[in-house]
PDB file of C-alpha atoms in Angstrom:
ATOM      1  CA  MET A   1      -4.023 -31.289   0.925  1.00 83.00           C
ATOM      2  CA  MET A   2      -7.745 -31.943   0.892  1.00 85.00           C
ATOM      3  CA  GLU A   3      -7.147 -35.679   1.257  1.00 89.00           C
ATOM      4  CA  PHE A   4      -4.806 -35.084   4.215  1.00 88.00           C
ATOM      5  CA  GLY A   5      -7.379 -32.856   5.860  1.00 84.00           C
ATOM      6  CA  ALA A   6     -10.007 -35.559   5.329  1.00 87.00           C
ATOM      7  CA  GLY A   7      -7.767 -38.135   7.047  1.00 87.00           C
ATOM      8  CA  GLU A   8      -7.025 -40.141   3.904  1.00 92.00           C
ATOM      9  CA  HIS A   9      -3.266 -39.715   4.447  1.00 92.00           C
ATOM     10  CA  ASP A  10      -1.205 -39.778   7.629  1.00 91.00           C
ATOM     11  CA  ILE A  11       1.681 -37.591   6.429  1.00 91.00           C
ATOM     12  CA  LEU A  12       1.761 -34.304   4.559  1.00 89.00           C
ATOM     13  CA  VAL A  13       5.058 -33.141   3.085  1.00 90.00           C
ATOM     14  CA  CYS A  14       4.890 -29.508   2.040  1.00 87.00           C
ATOM     15  CA  THR A  15       6.586 -26.133   1.905  1.00 88.00           C
ATOM     16  CA  THR A  16       6.072 -23.238   4.292  1.00 86.00           C
ATOM     17  CA  ILE A  17       2.817 -22.440   2.475  1.00 85.00           C
ATOM     18  CA  ILE A  18       1.005 -24.039   5.402  1.00 84.00           C
ATOM     19  CA  GLU A  19       1.962 -21.073   7.593  1.00 82.00           C
ATOM     20  CA  SER A  20      -0.695 -19.020   5.831  1.00 80.00           C
ATOM     21  CA  GLY A  21      -3.427 -20.303   8.090  1.00 74.00           C
ATOM     22  CA  LEU A  22      -4.385 -23.830   7.125  1.00 77.00           C
ATOM     23  CA  ASP A  23      -6.468 -25.324   9.898  1.00 81.00           C
ATOM     24  CA  ILE A  24      -6.241 -29.101  10.179  1.00 83.00           C
ATOM     25  CA  PRO A  25      -7.204 -30.040  13.739  1.00 85.00           C
ATOM     26  CA  ASN A  26      -6.086 -33.673  13.413  1.00 83.00           C
ATOM     27  CA  ALA A  27      -2.461 -32.653  12.634  1.00 88.00           C
ATOM     28  CA  ASN A  28      -0.464 -33.175  15.808  1.00 90.00           C
ATOM     29  CA  THR A  29       3.181 -33.248  14.692  1.00 93.00           C
ATOM     30  CA  ILE A  30       5.261 -30.933  12.540  1.00 93.00           C
ATOM     31  CA  ILE A  31       8.875 -31.424  11.525  1.00 94.00           C
ATOM     32  CA  ILE A  32      10.565 -28.268  10.257  1.00 94.00           C
ATOM     33  CA  ASN A  33      13.792 -28.905   8.380  1.00 95.00           C
ATOM     34  CA  ASP A  34      16.522 -26.232   8.373  1.00 94.00           C
ATOM     35  CA  ALA A  35      14.595 -24.281  11.022  1.00 94.00           C
ATOM     36  CA  ASN A  36      17.601 -22.000  11.514  1.00 95.00           C
ATOM     37  CA  THR A  37      16.994 -20.471   8.075  1.00 94.00           C
ATOM     38  CA  LEU A  38      13.473 -19.270   8.874  1.00 92.00           C
ATOM     39  CA  GLY A  39      12.373 -16.079  10.583  1.00 88.00           C
ATOM     40  CA  LEU A  40      10.948 -15.995  14.086  1.00 87.00           C
ATOM     41  CA  ALA A  41       7.408 -15.057  13.055  1.00 85.00           C
ATOM     42  CA  GLN A  42       7.478 -17.722  10.360  1.00 89.00           C
ATOM     43  CA  LEU A  43       8.577 -20.387  12.868  1.00 90.00           C
ATOM     44  CA  TYR A  44       5.818 -19.309  15.240  1.00 87.00           C
ATOM     45  CA  GLN A  45       3.202 -19.549  12.485  1.00 87.00           C
ATOM     46  CA  LEU A  46       4.433 -22.956  11.378  1.00 90.00           C
ATOM     47  CA  ARG A  47       4.470 -24.288  14.924  1.00 87.00           C
ATOM     48  CA  GLY A  48       0.906 -23.047  15.311  1.00 84.00           C
ATOM     49  CA  ARG A  49      -0.346 -25.366  12.577  1.00 87.00           C
ATOM     50  CA  VAL A  50      -0.349 -28.276  15.049  1.00 87.00           C
ATOM     51  CA  GLY A  51      -2.100 -28.667  18.366  1.00 83.00           C
ATOM     52  CA  ARG A  52      -5.358 -27.186  17.184  1.00 82.00           C
ATOM     53  CA  SER A  53      -7.432 -29.893  18.884  1.00 84.00           C
ATOM     54  CA  ALA A  54      -7.457 -31.654  22.230  1.00 86.00           C
ATOM     55  CA  ASN A  55      -4.557 -33.932  21.177  1.00 84.00           C
ATOM     56  CA  ARG A  56      -1.051 -33.176  22.408  1.00 88.00           C
ATOM     57  CA  ALA A  57       1.094 -31.622  19.668  1.00 89.00           C
ATOM     58  CA  TYR A  58       4.789 -31.874  18.849  1.00 92.00           C
ATOM     59  CA  ALA A  59       7.024 -29.550  16.867  1.00 91.00           C
ATOM     60  CA  TYR A  60      10.499 -30.717  15.879  1.00 94.00           C
ATOM     61  CA  LEU A  61      12.804 -27.967  14.628  1.00 93.00           C
ATOM     62  CA  LEU A  62      15.760 -29.482  12.813  1.00 94.00           C
ATOM     63  CA  TYR A  63      19.061 -27.905  11.862  1.00 93.00           C
ATOM     64  CA  ASP A  64      22.449 -29.200  10.754  1.00 92.00           C
ATOM     65  CA  LYS A  65      24.658 -29.272  13.855  1.00 90.00           C
ATOM     66  CA  ASP A  66      27.783 -29.505  11.661  1.00 93.00           C
ATOM     67  CA  ARG A  67      27.039 -26.177   9.963  1.00 92.00           C
ATOM     68  CA  THR A  68      27.910 -22.866  11.554  1.00 93.00           C
ATOM     69  CA  MET A  69      24.787 -21.072  12.700  1.00 92.00           C
ATOM     70  CA  SER A  70      24.627 -17.293  12.914  1.00 92.00           C
ATOM     71  CA  GLU A  71      24.079 -15.649  16.285  1.00 91.00           C
ATOM     72  CA  THR A  72      20.782 -14.249  15.003  1.00 90.00           C
ATOM     73  CA  ALA A  73      19.564 -17.710  14.005  1.00 92.00           C
ATOM     74  CA  GLN A  74      20.495 -19.034  17.451  1.00 92.00           C
ATOM     75  CA  LYS A  75      18.517 -16.228  19.108  1.00 90.00           C
ATOM     76  CA  ARG A  76      15.482 -16.963  16.915  1.00 90.00           C
ATOM     77  CA  LEU A  77      15.526 -20.657  17.839  1.00 91.00           C
ATOM     78  CA  GLU A  78      15.983 -19.846  21.535  1.00 89.00           C
ATOM     79  CA  ALA A  79      13.016 -17.466  21.368  1.00 87.00           C
ATOM     80  CA  ILE A  80      10.732 -20.037  19.756  1.00 88.00           C
ATOM     81  CA  PHE A  81      11.762 -22.678  22.303  1.00 86.00           C
ATOM     82  CA  GLU A  82      11.013 -20.283  25.191  1.00 84.00           C
ATOM     83  CA  ALA A  83       7.592 -19.186  23.913  1.00 81.00           C
ATOM     84  CA  THR A  84       5.571 -22.222  24.931  1.00 72.00           C
ATOM     85  CA  GLU A  85       2.550 -20.758  26.696  1.00 74.00           C
ATOM     86  CA  LEU A  86      -0.755 -20.078  25.009  1.00 70.00           C
ATOM     87  CA  GLY A  87      -0.867 -16.626  23.413  1.00 70.00           C
ATOM     88  CA  ALA A  88       2.910 -16.213  23.180  1.00 78.00           C
ATOM     89  CA  GLY A  89       2.583 -14.172  19.971  1.00 76.00           C
ATOM     90  CA  PHE A  90       3.202 -10.865  21.735  1.00 76.00           C
ATOM     91  CA  GLN A  91       6.291 -12.305  23.446  1.00 79.00           C
ATOM     92  CA  ILE A  92       7.537 -13.497  20.043  1.00 80.00           C
ATOM     93  CA  ALA A  93       6.947 -10.064  18.515  1.00 79.00           C
ATOM     94  CA  LEU A  94       8.945  -8.389  21.295  1.00 78.00           C
ATOM     95  CA  ARG A  95      11.825 -10.846  20.914  1.00 80.00           C
ATOM     96  CA  ASP A  96      11.781 -10.362  17.134  1.00 76.00           C
ATOM     97  CA  LEU A  97      11.980  -6.600  17.663  1.00 77.00           C
ATOM     98  CA  GLU A  98      14.848  -7.121  20.090  1.00 78.00           C
ATOM     99  CA  ILE A  99      16.740  -9.444  17.706  1.00 80.00           C
ATOM    100  CA  ARG A 100      16.202  -7.530  14.447  1.00 73.00           C
ATOM    101  CA  GLY A 101      15.847  -4.012  15.816  1.00 70.00           C
ATOM    102  CA  ALA A 102      13.132  -1.474  15.112  1.00 64.00           C
ATOM    103  CA  GLY A 103      14.628  -0.314  11.843  1.00 62.00           C
ATOM    104  CA  ASN A 104      14.182   3.051  10.226  1.00 61.00           C
ATOM    105  CA  VAL A 105      10.891   3.145   8.366  1.00 57.00           C
ATOM    106  CA  LEU A 106      11.447   6.310   6.366  1.00 56.00           C
ATOM    107  CA  GLY A 107      15.197   6.846   6.646  1.00 59.00           C
ATOM    108  CA  THR A 108      18.023   6.139   4.254  1.00 58.00           C
ATOM    109  CA  GLU A 109      18.679   2.684   5.755  1.00 59.00           C
ATOM    110  CA  GLN A 110      15.214   1.444   4.794  1.00 55.00           C
ATOM    111  CA  SER A 111      15.140  -1.424   2.378  1.00 55.00           C
ATOM    112  CA  GLY A 112      11.917  -1.629   0.478  1.00 54.00           C
ATOM    113  CA  HIS A 113       9.719   0.911  -1.170  1.00 55.00           C
ATOM    114  CA  ILE A 114       7.648   3.871  -0.075  1.00 58.00           C
ATOM    115  CA  ALA A 115       4.697   1.939  -1.500  1.00 58.00           C
ATOM    116  CA  ALA A 116       4.832  -0.241   1.593  1.00 62.00           C
ATOM    117  CA  VAL A 117       4.040   2.814   3.752  1.00 63.00           C
ATOM    118  CA  GLY A 118       1.980   4.514   1.121  1.00 67.00           C
ATOM    119  CA  PHE A 119       2.961   7.775  -0.493  1.00 65.00           C
ATOM    120  CA  ASP A 120      -0.184   9.501   0.777  1.00 71.00           C
ATOM    121  CA  MET A 121       0.569   8.515   4.390  1.00 71.00           C
ATOM    122  CA  TYR A 122       4.199   9.575   3.983  1.00 67.00           C
ATOM    123  CA  SER A 123       3.141  12.943   2.540  1.00 71.00           C
ATOM    124  CA  LYS A 124       0.650  13.557   5.357  1.00 75.00           C
ATOM    125  CA  ALA A 125       3.299  12.729   7.943  1.00 71.00           C
ATOM    126  CA  ARG A 126       5.714  15.197   6.374  1.00 70.00           C
ATOM    127  CA  ARG A 127       3.084  17.933   6.143  1.00 74.00           C
ATOM    128  CA  GLY A 128       2.004  17.262   9.734  1.00 70.00           C
ATOM    129  CA  GLY A 129       5.541  17.778  11.006  1.00 64.00           C
ATOM    130  CA  CYS A 130       5.988  14.150  12.071  1.00 65.00           C
ATOM    131  CA  ILE A 131       8.993  13.630   9.809  1.00 58.00           C
ATOM    132  CA  GLY A 132      11.769  16.154   9.943  1.00 56.00           C
ATOM    133  CA  ALA A 133      15.091  16.634   8.243  1.00 48.00           C
ATOM    134  CA  GLU A 134      16.671  14.015  10.490  1.00 47.00           C
ATOM    135  CA  SER A 135      14.865  11.327   8.497  1.00 45.00           C
ATOM    136  CA  GLY A 136      17.281  11.768   5.634  1.00 47.00           C
ATOM    137  CA  GLY A 137      15.684  14.595   3.661  1.00 45.00           C
ATOM    138  CA  ASP A 138      17.723  17.042   1.560  1.00 44.00           C
ATOM    139  CA  ALA A 139      17.438  19.772   4.163  1.00 40.00           C
ATOM    140  CA  GLY A 140      19.092  17.548   6.755  1.00 39.00           C
ATOM    141  CA  ARG A 141      22.066  16.917   4.493  1.00 39.00           C
ATOM    142  CA  ALA A 142      22.430  20.629   3.833  1.00 41.00           C
ATOM    143  CA  GLY A 143      22.529  21.310   7.573  1.00 42.00           C
ATOM    144  CA  ARG A 144      19.530  23.637   7.692  1.00 41.00           C
ATOM    145  CA  ARG A 145      15.867  23.176   8.515  1.00 42.00           C
ATOM    146  CA  PRO A 146      13.385  25.021   6.337  1.00 44.00           C
ATOM    147  CA  ASN A 147      10.104  26.127   7.892  1.00 43.00           C
ATOM    148  CA  HIS A 148       8.126  23.150   6.569  1.00 43.00           C
ATOM    149  CA  TYR A 149      10.423  20.768   8.519  1.00 41.00           C
ATOM    150  CA  ARG A 150       9.699  22.367  11.901  1.00 42.00           C
ATOM    151  CA  ARG A 151       7.922  20.027  14.274  1.00 42.00           C
ATOM    152  CA  ARG A 152       4.538  21.180  15.475  1.00 43.00           C
ATOM    153  CA  PRO A 153       1.895  19.383  17.527  1.00 44.00           C
ATOM    154  CA  SER A 154      -0.272  17.218  15.332  1.00 43.00           C
ATOM    155  CA  SER A 155      -2.629  14.347  15.980  1.00 46.00           C
ATOM    156  CA  THR A 156      -1.211  12.595  12.888  1.00 47.00           C
ATOM    157  CA  CYS A 157       2.121  12.053  14.704  1.00 49.00           C
ATOM    158  CA  ARG A 158       0.668   9.780  17.343  1.00 49.00           C
TER     159      ARG A 158
END
């Protein structure tokens, strides 16, 4: 990697590790194999590794045309192809939200762990009335709302 950055090599073959912010201004072309298997934000980050100087940059996103591609993968590739202007990150984020949906951070459909939100933050939100029984708590399943689930104005909900 250091030798590539120093111009000692013309080609760098690597994994998606380069998406984590490597800055090599003389890199002007990236070829991403099986692009349909990557997420939208990941594709955007990878594409951003080239074109960091005055030289024109090229990004080739490859996929196997003989394999069936999911509708979601097609939408991701369309979104990355459309986002060509400088500062398209916000546009990408909106499209990603549209494609994947907003999710349910604290509900029963959430995959992941409360550690990602932080138990302290979750507890404060519950105490502040931001999270009610509709988020999947026991009271919601029982069909009643105890007093501590009542919503009340709180600056922590904003």
